[in-house]
Structure formats: structure tokens, C-alpha cells
Coordinates of C-alpha atoms in Angstrom, one line a residue:
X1 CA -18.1 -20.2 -8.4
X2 CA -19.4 -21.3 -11.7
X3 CA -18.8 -21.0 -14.8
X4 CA -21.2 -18.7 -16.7
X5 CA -21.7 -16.4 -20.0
X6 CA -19.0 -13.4 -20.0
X7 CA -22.7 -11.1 -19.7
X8 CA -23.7 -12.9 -16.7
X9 CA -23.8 -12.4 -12.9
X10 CA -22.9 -14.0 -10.3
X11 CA -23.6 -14.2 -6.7
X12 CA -20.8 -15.0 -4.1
X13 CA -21.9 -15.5 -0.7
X14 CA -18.5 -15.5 0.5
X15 CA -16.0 -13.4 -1.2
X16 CA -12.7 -12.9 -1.4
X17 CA -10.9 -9.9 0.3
X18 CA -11.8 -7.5 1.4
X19 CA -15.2 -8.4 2.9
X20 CA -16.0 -4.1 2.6
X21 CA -15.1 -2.7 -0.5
X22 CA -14.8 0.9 -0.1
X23 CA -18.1 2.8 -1.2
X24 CA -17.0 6.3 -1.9
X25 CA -20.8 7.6 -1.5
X26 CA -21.1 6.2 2.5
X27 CA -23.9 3.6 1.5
X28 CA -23.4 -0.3 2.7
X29 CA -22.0 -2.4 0.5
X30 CA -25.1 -5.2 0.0
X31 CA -25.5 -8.1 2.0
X32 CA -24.3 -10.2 -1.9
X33 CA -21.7 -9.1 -4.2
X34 CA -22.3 -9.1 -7.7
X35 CA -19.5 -9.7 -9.9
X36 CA -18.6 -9.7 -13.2
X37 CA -16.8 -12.9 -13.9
X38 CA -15.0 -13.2 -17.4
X39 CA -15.7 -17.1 -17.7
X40 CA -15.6 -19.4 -20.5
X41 CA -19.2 -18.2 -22.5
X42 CA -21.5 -21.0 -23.8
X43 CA -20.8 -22.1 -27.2
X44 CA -23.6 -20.3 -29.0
X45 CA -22.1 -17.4 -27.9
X46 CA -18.6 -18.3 -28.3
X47 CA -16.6 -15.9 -30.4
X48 CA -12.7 -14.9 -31.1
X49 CA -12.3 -12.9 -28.3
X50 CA -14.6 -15.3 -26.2
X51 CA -12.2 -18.4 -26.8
X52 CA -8.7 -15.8 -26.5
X53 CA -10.3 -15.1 -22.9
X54 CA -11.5 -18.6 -22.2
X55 CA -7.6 -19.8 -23.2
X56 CA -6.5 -16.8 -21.4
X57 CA -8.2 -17.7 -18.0
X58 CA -6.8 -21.4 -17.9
X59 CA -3.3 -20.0 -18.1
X60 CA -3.8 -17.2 -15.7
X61 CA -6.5 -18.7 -13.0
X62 CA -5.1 -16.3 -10.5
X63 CA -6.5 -13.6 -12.5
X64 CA -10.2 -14.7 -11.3
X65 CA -9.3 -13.9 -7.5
X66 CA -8.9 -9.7 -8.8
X67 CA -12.7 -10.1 -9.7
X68 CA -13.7 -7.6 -7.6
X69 CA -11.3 -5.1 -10.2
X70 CA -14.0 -6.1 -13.0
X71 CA -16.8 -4.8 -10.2
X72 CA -15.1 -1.8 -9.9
X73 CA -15.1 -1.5 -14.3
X74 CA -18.6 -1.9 -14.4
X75 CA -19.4 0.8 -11.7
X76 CA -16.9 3.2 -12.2
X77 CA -15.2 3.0 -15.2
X78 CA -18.9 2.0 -17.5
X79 CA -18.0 4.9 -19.6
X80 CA -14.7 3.1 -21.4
X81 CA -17.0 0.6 -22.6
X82 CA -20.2 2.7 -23.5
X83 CA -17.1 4.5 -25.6
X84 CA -15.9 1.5 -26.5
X85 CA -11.9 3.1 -26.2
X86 CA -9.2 0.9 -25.2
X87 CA -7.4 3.4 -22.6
X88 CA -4.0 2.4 -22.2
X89 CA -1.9 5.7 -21.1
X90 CA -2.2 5.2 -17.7
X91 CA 1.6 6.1 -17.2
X92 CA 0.6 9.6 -18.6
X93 CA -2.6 9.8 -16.1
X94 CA -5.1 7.6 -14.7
X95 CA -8.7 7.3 -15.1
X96 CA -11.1 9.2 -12.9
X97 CA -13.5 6.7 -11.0
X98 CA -16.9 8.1 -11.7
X99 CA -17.9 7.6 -7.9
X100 CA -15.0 9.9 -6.6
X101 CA -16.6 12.5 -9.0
X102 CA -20.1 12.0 -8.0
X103 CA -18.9 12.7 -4.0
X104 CA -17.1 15.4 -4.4
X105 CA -19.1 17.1 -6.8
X106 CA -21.8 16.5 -3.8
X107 CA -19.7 18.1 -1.3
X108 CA -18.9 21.0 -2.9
X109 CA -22.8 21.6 -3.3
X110 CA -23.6 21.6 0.0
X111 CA -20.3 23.6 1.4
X112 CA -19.0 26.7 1.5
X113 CA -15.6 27.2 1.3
X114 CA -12.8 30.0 1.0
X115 CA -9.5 31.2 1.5
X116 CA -7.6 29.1 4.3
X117 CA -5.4 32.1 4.8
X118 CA -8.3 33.5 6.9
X119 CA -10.4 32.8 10.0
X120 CA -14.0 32.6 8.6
X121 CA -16.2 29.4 8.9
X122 CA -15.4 29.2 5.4
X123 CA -11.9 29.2 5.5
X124 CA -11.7 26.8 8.9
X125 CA -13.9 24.1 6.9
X126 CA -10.9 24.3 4.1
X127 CA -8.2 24.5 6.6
X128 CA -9.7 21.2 8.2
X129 CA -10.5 19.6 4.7
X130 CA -6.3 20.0 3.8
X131 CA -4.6 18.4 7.0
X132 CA -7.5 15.9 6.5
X133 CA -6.2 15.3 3.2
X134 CA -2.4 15.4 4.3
X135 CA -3.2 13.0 7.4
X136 CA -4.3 10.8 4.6
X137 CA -1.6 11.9 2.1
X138 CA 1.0 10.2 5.5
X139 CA -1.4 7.4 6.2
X140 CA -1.5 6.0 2.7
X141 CA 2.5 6.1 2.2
X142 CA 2.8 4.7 5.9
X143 CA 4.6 7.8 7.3
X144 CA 6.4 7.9 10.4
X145 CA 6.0 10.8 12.7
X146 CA 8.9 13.8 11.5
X147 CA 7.2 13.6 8.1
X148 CA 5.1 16.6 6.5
X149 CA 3.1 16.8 3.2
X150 CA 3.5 20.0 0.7
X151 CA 0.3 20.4 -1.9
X152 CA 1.7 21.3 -5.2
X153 CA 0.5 21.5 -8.7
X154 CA 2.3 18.2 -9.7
X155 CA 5.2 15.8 -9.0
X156 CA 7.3 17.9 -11.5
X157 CA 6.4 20.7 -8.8
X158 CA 7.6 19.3 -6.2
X159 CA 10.8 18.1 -7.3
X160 CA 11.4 21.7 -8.2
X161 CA 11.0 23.0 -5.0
X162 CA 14.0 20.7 -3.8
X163 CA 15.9 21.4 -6.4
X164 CA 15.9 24.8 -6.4
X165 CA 15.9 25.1 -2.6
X166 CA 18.6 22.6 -2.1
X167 CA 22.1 24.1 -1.0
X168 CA 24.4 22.8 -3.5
X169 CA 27.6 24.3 -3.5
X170 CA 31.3 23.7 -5.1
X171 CA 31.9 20.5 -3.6
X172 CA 28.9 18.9 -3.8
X173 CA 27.3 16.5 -6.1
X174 CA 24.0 15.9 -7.3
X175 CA 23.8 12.0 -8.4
X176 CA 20.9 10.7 -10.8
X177 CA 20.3 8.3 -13.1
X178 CA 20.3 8.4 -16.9
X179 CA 16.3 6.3 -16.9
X180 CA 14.8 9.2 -15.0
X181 CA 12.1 12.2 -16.3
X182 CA 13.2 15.7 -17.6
X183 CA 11.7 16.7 -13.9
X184 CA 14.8 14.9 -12.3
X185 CA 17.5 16.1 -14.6
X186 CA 16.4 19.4 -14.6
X187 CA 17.5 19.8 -10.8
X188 CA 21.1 19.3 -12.4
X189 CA 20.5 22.9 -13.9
X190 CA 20.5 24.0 -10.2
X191 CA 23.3 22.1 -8.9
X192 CA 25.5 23.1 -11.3
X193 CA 24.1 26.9 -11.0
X194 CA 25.9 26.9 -7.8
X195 CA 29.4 25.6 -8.8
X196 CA 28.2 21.1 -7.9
X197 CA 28.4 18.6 -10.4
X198 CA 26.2 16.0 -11.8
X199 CA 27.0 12.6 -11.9
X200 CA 24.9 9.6 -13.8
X201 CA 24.4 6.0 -13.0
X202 CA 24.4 5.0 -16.9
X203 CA 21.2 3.0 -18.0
X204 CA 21.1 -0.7 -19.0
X205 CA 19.7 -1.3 -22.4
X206 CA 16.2 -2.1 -21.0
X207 CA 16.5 0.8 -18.9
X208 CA 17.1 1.3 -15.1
X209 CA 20.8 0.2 -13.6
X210 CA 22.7 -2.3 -12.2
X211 CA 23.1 -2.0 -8.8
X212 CA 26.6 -2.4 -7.9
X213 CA 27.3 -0.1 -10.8
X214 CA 24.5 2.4 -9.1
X215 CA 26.4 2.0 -5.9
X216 CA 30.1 2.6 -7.4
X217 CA 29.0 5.7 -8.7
X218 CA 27.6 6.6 -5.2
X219 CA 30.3 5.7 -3.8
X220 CA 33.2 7.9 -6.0
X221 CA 31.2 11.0 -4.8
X222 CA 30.4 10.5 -1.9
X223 CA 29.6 13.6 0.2
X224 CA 33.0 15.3 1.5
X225 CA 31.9 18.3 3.3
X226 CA 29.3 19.4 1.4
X227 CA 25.6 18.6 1.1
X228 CA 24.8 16.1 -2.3
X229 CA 22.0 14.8 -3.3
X230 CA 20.8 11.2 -5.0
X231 CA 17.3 11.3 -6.8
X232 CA 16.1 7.7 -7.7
X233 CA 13.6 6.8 -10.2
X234 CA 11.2 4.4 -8.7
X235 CA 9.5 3.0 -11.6
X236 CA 10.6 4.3 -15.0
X237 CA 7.9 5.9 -17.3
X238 CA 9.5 4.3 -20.4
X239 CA 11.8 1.2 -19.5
X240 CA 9.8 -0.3 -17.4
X241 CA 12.6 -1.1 -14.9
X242 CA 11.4 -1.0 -11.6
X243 CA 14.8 0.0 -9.0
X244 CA 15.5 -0.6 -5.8
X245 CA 14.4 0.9 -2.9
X246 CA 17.3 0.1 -0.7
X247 CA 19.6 2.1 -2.8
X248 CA 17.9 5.0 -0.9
X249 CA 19.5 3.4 2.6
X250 CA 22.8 2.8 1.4
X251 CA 22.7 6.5 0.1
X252 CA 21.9 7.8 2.9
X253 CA 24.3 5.5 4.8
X254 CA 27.1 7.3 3.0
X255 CA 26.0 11.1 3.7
X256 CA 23.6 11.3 0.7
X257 CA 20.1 13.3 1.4
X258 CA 17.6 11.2 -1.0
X259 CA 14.8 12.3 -3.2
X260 CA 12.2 9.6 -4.9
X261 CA 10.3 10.3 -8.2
X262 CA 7.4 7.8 -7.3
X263 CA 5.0 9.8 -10.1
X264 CA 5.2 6.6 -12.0
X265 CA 5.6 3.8 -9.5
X266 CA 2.8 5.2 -6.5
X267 CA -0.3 4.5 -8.8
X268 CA 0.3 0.4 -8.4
X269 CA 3.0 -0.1 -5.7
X270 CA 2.3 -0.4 -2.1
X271 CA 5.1 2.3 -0.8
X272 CA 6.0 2.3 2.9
X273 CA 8.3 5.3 4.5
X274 CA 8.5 3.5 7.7
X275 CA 10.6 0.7 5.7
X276 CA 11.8 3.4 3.0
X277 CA 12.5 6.6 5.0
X278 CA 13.8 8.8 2.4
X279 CA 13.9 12.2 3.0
X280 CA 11.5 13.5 0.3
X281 CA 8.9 11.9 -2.3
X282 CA 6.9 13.3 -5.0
X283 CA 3.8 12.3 -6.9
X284 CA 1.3 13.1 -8.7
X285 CA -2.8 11.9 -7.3
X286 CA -3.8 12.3 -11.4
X287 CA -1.4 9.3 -12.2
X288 CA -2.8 7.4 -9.0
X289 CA -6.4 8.1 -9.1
X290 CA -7.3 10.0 -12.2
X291 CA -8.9 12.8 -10.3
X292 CA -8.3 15.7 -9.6
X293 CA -5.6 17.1 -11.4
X294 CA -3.7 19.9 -11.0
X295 CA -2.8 18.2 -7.4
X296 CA 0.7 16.8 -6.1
X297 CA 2.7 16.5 -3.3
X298 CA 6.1 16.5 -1.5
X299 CA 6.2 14.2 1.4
X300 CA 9.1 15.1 3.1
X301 CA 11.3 14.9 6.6
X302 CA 10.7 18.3 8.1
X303 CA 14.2 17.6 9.4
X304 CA 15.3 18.1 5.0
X305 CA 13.3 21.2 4.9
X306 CA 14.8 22.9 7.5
X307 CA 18.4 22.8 5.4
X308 CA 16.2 23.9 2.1
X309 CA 17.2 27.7 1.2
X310 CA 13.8 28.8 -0.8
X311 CA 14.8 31.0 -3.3
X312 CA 12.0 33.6 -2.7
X313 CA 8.8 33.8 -0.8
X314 CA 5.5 34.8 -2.1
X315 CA 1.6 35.2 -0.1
X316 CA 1.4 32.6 2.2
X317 CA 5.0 31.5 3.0
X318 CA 5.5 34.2 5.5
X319 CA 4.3 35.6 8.5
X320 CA 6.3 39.5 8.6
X321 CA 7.6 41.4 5.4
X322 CA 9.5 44.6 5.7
X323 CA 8.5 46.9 2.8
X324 CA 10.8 49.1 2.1
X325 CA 13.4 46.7 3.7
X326 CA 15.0 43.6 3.6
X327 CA 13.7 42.0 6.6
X328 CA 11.3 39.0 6.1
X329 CA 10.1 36.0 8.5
X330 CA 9.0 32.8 7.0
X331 CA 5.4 31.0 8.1
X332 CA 5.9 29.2 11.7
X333 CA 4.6 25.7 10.1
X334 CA 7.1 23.9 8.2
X335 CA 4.6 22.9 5.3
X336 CA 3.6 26.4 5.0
X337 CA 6.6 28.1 4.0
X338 CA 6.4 25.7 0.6
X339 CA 3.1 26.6 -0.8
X340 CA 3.3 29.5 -2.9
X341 CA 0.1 31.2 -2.7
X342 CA -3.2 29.4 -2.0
X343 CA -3.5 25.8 -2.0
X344 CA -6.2 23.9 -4.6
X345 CA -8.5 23.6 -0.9
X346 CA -11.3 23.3 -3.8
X347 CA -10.0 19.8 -4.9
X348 CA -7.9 18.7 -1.5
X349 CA -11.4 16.7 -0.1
X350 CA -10.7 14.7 -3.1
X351 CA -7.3 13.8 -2.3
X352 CA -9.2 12.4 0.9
X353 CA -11.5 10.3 -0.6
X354 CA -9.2 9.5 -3.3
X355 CA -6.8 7.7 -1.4
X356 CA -9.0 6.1 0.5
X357 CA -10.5 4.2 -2.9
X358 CA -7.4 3.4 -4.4
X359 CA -6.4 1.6 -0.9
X360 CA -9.6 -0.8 -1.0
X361 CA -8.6 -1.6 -4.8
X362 CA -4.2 -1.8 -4.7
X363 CA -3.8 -4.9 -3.0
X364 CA -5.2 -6.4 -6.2
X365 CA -3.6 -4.2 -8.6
X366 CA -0.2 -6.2 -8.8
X367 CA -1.3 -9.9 -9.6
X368 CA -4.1 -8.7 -12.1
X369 CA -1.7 -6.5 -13.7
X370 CA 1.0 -9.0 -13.8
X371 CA -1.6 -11.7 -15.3
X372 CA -2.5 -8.8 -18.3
X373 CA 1.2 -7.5 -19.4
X374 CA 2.3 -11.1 -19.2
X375 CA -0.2 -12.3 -22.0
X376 CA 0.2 -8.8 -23.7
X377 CA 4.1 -9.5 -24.0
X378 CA 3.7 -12.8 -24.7
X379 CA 1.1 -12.3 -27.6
X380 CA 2.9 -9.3 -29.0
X381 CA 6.1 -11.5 -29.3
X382 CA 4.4 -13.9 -31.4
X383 CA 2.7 -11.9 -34.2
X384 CA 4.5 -12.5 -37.7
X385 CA 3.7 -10.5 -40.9
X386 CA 1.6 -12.8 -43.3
X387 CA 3.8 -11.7 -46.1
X388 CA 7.4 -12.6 -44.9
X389 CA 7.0 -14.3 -41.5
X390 CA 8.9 -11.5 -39.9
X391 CA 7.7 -10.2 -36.4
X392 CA 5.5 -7.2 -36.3
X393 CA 6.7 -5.5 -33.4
X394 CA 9.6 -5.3 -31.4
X395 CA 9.7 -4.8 -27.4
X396 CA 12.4 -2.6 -26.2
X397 CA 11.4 -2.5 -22.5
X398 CA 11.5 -4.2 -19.5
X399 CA 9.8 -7.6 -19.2
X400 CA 8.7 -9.2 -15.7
X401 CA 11.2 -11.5 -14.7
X402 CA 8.8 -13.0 -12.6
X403 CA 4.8 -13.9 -13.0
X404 CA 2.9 -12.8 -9.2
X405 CA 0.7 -15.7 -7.8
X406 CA -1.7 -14.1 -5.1
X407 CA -2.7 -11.2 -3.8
X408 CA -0.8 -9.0 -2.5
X409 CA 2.8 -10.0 -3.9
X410 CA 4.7 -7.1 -5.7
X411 CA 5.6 -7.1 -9.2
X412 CA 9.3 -6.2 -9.9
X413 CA 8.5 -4.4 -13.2
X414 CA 5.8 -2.1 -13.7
X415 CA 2.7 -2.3 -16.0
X416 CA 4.0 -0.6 -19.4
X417 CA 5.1 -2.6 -22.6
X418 CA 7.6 0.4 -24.8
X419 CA 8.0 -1.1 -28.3
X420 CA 8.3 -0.4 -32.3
X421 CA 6.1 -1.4 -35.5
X422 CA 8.7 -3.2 -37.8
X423 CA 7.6 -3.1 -40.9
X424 CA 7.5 -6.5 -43.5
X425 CA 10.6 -5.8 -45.4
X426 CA 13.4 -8.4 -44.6
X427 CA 15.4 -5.8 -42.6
X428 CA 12.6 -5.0 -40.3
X429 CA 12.9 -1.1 -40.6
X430 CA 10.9 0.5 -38.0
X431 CA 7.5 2.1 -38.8
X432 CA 6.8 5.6 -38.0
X433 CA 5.3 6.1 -34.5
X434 CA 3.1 9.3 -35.5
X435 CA 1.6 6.5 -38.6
X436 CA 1.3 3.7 -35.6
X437 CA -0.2 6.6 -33.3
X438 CA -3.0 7.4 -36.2
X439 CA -3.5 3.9 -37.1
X440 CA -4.6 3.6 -33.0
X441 CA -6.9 6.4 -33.2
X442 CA -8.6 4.9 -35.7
X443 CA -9.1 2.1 -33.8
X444 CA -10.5 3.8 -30.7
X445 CA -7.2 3.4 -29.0
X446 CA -5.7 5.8 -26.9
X447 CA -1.9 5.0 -26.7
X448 CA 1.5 7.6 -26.2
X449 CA 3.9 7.8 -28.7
X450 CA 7.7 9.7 -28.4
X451 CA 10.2 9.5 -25.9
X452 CA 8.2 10.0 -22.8
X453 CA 10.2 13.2 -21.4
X454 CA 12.8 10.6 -20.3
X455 CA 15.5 10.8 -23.1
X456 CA 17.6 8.4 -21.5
X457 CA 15.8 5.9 -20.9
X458 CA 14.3 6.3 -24.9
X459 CA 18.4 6.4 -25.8
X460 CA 19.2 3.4 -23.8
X461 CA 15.8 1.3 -25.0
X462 CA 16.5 2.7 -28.8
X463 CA 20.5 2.1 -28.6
X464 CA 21.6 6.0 -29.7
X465 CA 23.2 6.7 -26.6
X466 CA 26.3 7.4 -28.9
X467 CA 24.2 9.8 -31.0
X468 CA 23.0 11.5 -27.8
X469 CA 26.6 12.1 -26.6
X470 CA 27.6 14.0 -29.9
X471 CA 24.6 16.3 -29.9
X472 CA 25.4 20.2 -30.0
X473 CA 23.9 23.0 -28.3
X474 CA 21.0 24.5 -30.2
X475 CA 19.8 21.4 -31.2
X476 CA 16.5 20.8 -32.2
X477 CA 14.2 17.4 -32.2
X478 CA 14.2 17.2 -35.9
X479 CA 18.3 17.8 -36.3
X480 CA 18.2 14.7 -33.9
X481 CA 16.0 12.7 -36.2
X482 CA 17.9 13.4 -39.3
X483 CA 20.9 12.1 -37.3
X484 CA 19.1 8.9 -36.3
X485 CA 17.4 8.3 -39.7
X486 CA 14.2 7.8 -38.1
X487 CA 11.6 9.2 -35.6
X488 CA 12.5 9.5 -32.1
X489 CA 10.5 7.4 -29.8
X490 CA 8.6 4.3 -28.7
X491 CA 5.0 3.1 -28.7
X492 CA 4.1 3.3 -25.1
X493 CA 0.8 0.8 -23.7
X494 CA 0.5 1.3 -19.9
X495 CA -2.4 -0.5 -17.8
X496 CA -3.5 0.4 -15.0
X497 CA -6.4 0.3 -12.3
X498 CA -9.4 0.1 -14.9
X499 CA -7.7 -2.6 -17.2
X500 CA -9.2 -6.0 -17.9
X501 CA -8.3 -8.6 -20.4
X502 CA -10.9 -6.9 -23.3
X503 CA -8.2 -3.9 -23.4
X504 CA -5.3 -5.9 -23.8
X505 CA -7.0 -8.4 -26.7
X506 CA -8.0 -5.0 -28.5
X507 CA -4.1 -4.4 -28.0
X508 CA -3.4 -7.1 -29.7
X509 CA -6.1 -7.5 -32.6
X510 CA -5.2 -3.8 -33.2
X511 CA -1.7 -5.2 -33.7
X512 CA -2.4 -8.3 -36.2
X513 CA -4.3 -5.9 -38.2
X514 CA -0.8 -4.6 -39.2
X515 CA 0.6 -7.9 -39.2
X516 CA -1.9 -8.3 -42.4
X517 CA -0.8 -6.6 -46.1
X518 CA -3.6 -5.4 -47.1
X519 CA -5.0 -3.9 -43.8
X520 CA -1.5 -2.0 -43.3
X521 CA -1.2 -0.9 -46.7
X522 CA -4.9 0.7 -47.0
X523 CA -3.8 2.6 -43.2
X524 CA -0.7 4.0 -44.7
X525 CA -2.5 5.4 -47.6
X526 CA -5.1 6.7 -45.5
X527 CA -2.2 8.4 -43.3
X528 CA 0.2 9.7 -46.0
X529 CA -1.9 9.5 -49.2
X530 CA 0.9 8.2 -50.8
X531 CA 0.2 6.6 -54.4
X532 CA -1.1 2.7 -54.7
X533 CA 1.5 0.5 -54.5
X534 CA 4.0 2.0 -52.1
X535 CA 4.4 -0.9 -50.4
X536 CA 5.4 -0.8 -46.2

């Protein structure tokens, strides 16, 4: 392959895998691929960003073999660009490919659909369009057989329904750690509803745990005669710390039942239940493939549902009711007793196809990503304010301890850099997020800002764990931030499927514009219209 202008194309006669991409509207793929290559640009045309992409390429060569990622930008994801927004939230939900839109929207023209809790033609074609979409909910996550899938709103959904199904009692013990989301500690509000106590694996200061320590605290309360449960974070949504599957084995091996938040670490991790079998998952199919929302799922052992005590039933989850009475029967199908009501069968067709694109497209997701937050850290780390030499930012998360090679290696770290604006005084105070957040807007950046709905991971990464520990009932967000001096949070930037190197350089010019005076000084004024002269 040769090297050409960043705007040109180029044929490959042979390309690398797969030899099909996946073509969500059931055309061929053409007998040549065209590719967008992001190669060194003749010099007439050479700019800054040409040369940082040209000097990016020859340290990262591997990141040429995820070419077919920069297809899949120019297809699906055109509209970023025609925009020209730098999306990088893809922790708080993915991008929608454009295709998966088109074919859905298609099918929904030319079917009819209803109820599924009917026998019309209408409500058999949605019936078969859902265990369509949980055959391939089981496929994609490698499911052995003794698995089910329950549709629900959201991962936060789903890890409701365990929690509040789950039969805690006196003795037992519900074991989390401190790096998780509000969804996983508020099943401690059930646990301890029913007399069990919650125990935490305490976060590192880049978030996640140390394993022996994780497995200590397993091992102090252990199951004696009662159930207990052990929910593990897979990929935090703030640290960065990816932890280890195996935990869920050595949980179980000690009389644990095991529940994975994998909202944050499915969209760009190849997840097996045949190696992992834990006995319930849940995620979210917005974080993995942008479209459509409103969609989750608990994949789950339908040998843990049958010890699950559902709180209540509703249409749907039953098959008799006695009114007046007390008696009631639940639905025969496992599955069935969990959905509340009527499934989204509108959108489940899109789960379908949905899976099926991200699974032509994840192999590459790990060494591309890997190439991108490795020059994003690394360039981050080295901008200085021009005033007083002092760095501009400061990362709090995670970094990779390791750079991925070739396709299909995993990354042991996600894809998100959490971090702080330091201002150019000698002390480095930290810069407001909500300023940093409006300085990125006006840049046509679309970033998160705040604690992420995981406050312990944001205490262990911002060192107020202390603070945390002394807080009182009643308390409110800004009583916090009066305690701590400062606002409560992190800068969050979070690639995923749709990034290339252009977002991450926009990252970073964004970045040494506050590295200069003058630029930061006319932003704060902008943002607080505070007088000339108040220097930040």
C-alpha cells in the first residue's frame, strides 16, 4: 500500500481481515475495497495536523492494519465530520451507525407488528424478531446452553431486578467494590433492607483493586448459610481500571452467586460466558452500538433466576391471577417472568442487526484504540503553560500498562483518559470543570464532566476518600464542594468505535489552547465575565 494524500483513495486487492465486512443493508461488499488511509500528505498540502498524523503513524504503524475502522467513519459515522464535533463520550453512549438506522427504519416500513402477548400474524412476527434478538444477544457473549436473556430498559435495569429479587437475609453479605456505578451500590439498599451487610473491596488511587486484597475481602465473608452476592465492575466508567474476570471463579468457588456490570467494558471487549460463566450480566446495546436506546439486557443462568424472589408481578410475568385473592402463578418461561409489561419488540430487530455490526468491527477495536489513548496520554502529559512551564492538565486515571501490537490482542485498560485543568499559578490549582466543560463546547467538543455516577472511583482518583467518610446524612452536592474547596469531578474523554486520530489531535489542540495566556484568559472572561485582568 502506498503512501498517498490523507483525501485520497486507495485500492487493496488483498485486504486485511475480514475478507466480508458486514453490510447491514444485505448488498455484496465490492469486488475492491476502498479505504481511507491517513498517510503522510504531499508537502504542498502538509499542515500541523498533517505532520502530528504523519509523526503519529511512524510511532504507531500498527494503527494502519484497523484501516478498515476509517471505512467504517466515512460510511457510517460522515455526519461527525460534516459537523465537524469531536465526540468523545462514548463511556456515556455510543454513536449510532447510520447504516443500522437506515435498515431498520426499512424494516419497520414494510412490517407490521404488535403486541407479542398475542397470537396475531402481527404479534408472531414480534415474538420471532425477540428470541431472534436474544439468540443473538447469547451468540455475541458466547453463551453456553442454561443461559437466558431478559430485555430491559437499561443495564441499571437489570441490575435492579437482581437486586431487588435477590434473597438476602441476616447472614448474608452483599460484596462490591468502592470503583463501581450508583447502579451497583444501590443493590446494597436491598441487602441491607433485609437485615445483610455490605462489604467493599476499597479502590486503588487509580481506581479498581488489588486482587489479593479483592480476594481477602471475599474471603472474610464468605457465604455461611446464607445466599451473598459479589457484583464486579468490569471496566470502570471513571478510573479506567479494567478487573479481573477470574475474580468471578474464585467467587463462585467459595459459595458467592456473581453479578457483572459489563455496561462499560461490552462496547470494546470481546466477553466470553463459556470461559466467564458468571451467573448474571448486564449491559446496555446504547453504550455498544449507539442505537437503539432505551434497550438492555440481563444475561443470566436460568439456574440464578430460579432462587430470585420478584418482589411483585405486573402484565406479562404471569399466566393465573386470583382477583379477589392471593393466589398467583408466574409465566411458564423463565425470561418471561422478568419483563414487566411489554417488551420494546419495536426496536428488538435492531438489537439483531446491531450485534451483528459491532462483531465485524471489535476485533479491531482494541489495537486502534490502544494506538489513540496511548498518543492522547502521552501528548496530554507533555503540554506546559507558556507562562510558567507548569503542566496543563493532570491525569488521574488509569494508564495502559501495556501498548497492543495486532489484532485481536485485548487491552488491559479501557479507552477513557479522567483528568483536571491545572491552572498556571505555581501551585497548580485545579480549574473548574463546568469553565473546562464550556471552553469544549465552544470548540465543538463534546466531552463529560463530574463524577460519572461512580463516587468512589471520583474519591479514590481525586484523593477525598477521607472527606467522603465524614459526610452526614442530608447532604447535598454543594455542602460537599464547600468541604473540598473545589468542584467535584473529572474531565472525562472516552473513545470508542467511530474514533480516529483527527479526534484525538482536536483533543489535544483544544488543550494547548489553554496552555496559552491569552487564549485562556479571553475563555474565562467569556465564561464568568469577570473584569480584565483576573488572571487564571
Amino acid at each position: 500500500m502506498k503512501s498517498v494524500s490523507s483525501h485520497e483513495t486507495v485500492w487493496s486487492e488483498n485486504p486485511a481481515w475480514p475478507p466480508n465486512s458486514y453490510h447491514l443493508d444485505g448488498s455484496p461488499p465490492p469486488s475492491k475495497l476502498t479505504t481511507y488511509t491517513p498517510l503522510t500528505p504531499p508537502i504542498s498540502q502538509q499542515d500541523t495536523e498533517a505532520r502530528a498524523c504523519s509523526a503519529f503513524l511512524k510511532s504507531f504503524p500498527e494503527y494502519q492494519s484497523t484501516w478498515i475502522l476509517d471505512t467504517l467513519r466515512r460510511t457510517d459515522f460522515g455526519r461527525l465530520d460534516r459537523a465537524g464535533e469531536t465526540y468523545v463520550d462514548y463511556m456515556g453512549g455510543a454513536q449510532h451507525p447510520e447504516s443500522l438506522v437506515r435498515i431498520h427504519s426499512s424494516f419497520l416500513n414494510e412490517s407490521i407488528m404488535g403486541n407479542t402477548h398475542s397470537v396475531s400474524n402481527s404479534s408472531k412476527l414480534s415474538s420471532q424478531c425477540a428470541e431472534e434478538a436474544r439468540d443473538a444477544v447469547l451468540s455475541f457473549f458466547q453463551a453456553p446452553p442454561g443461559y437466558t436473556v431478559i430485555f430491559t430498559a437499561n443495564a441499571t435495569a437489570a441490575l435492579k431486578l437482581v437486586g431487588e429479587a435477590y434473597p438476602f437475609t441476616a447472614n448474608s453479605s452483599y460484596v462490591l467494590g468502592a470503583d463501581s456505578h450508583n447502579s451497583v451500590h444501590g443493590i446494597r439498599t436491598y441487602a441491607t433492607r433485609r437485615g445483610a451487610e455490605a462489604h467493599y473491596i476499597p479502590s486503588t488511587s487509580t481506581g479498581g483493586f488489588v486482587l489479593s486484597t479483592a480476594k481477602d475481602v471475599l474471603c472474610q465473608h464468605r457465604p455461611q448459610d446464607a445466599p451473598s452476592l459479589f457484583a464486579l465492575t468490569g471496566l470502570s466508567n471513571i478510573s479506567n481500571s479494567k478487573n479481573p474476570l477470574s475474580i468471578l471463579e474464585f467467587a463462585s468457588s467459595l459459595g458467592y452467586n456473581t453479578l457483572l456490570d459489563a455496561a462499560a467494558l461490552a462496547p470494546s471487549s470481546i466477553i466470553s460466558l463459556t470461559e466467564i460463566p458468571v451467573d448474571a450480566m448486564a449491559v446496555s446495546f446504547y453504550k455498544m452500538f449507539g442505537y437503539p436506546t432505551g434497550v438492555g439486557a440481563l444475561i443470566v443462568k436460568k439456574s440464578f433466576l430460579e432462587i430470585l424472589e420478584r418482589p411483585w408481578f405486573a402484565g406479562g410475568t404471569v399466566d393465573v391471577v386470583q382477583v379477589p385473592g392471593s393466589i398467583v402463578t408466574r409465566a411458564s418461561n423463565l425470561h418471561e417472568q422478568f419483563e414487566d409489561g411489554t417488551i420494546n419488540f419495536m426496536t428488538l430487530p435492531a438489537i439483531t442487526d446491531g450485534l451483528r455490526f459491532l462483531s465485524a468491527y471489535l476485533p479491531f477495536l482494541p489495537l486502534r484504540l490502544s494506538c489513540l489513548i496511548h498518543y492522547l496520554t502521552d501528548s496530554l502529559s507533555r503540554l506546559r503553560h507558556d507562562s510558567t512551564g507548569t503542566p496543563v492538565v493532570k491525569i488521574l486515571s488509569r494508564l495502559p500498562s501495556k501498548r497492543l501490537k495486532s489484532i485481536g490482542e485485548q487491552a488491559d485498560s479501557g479507552s477513557t483518559i479522567s483528568l483536571i485543568f491545572l491552572s498556571a499559578s505555581p501551585a497548580g490549582t485545579m480549574l473548574p470543570n463546568s469553565f473546562i466543560e464550556n471552553a469544549a463546547v465552544l470548540s465543538s467538543i463534546s466531552l463529560r464532566t463530574g463524577c460519572m455516577c461512580n463516587p468512589g472511583g471520583a474519591a479514590a482518583l481525586l484523593g477525598i476518600q477521607d472527606q467522603m467518610g465524614k459526610l452526614c446524612p442530608g447532604v447535598t452536592l454543594k455542602d460537599f464542594e464547600c468541604v473540598v474547596g473545589h468542584e467535584l469531578g473529572v474531565v472525562r474523554i472516552s473513545l470508542g468505535l467511530a474514533s480516529n486520530f483527527q479526534d484525538v489531535w482536536k483533543v489535544v489542540t483544544f488543550a494547548s489552547s489553554l496552555a496559552d495566556s491569552r487564549t485562556r484568559q479571553a475563555l474565562w472572561d467569556a465564561w464568568t465575565n469577570a473584569p480584565i485582568g483576573q488572571a487564571v
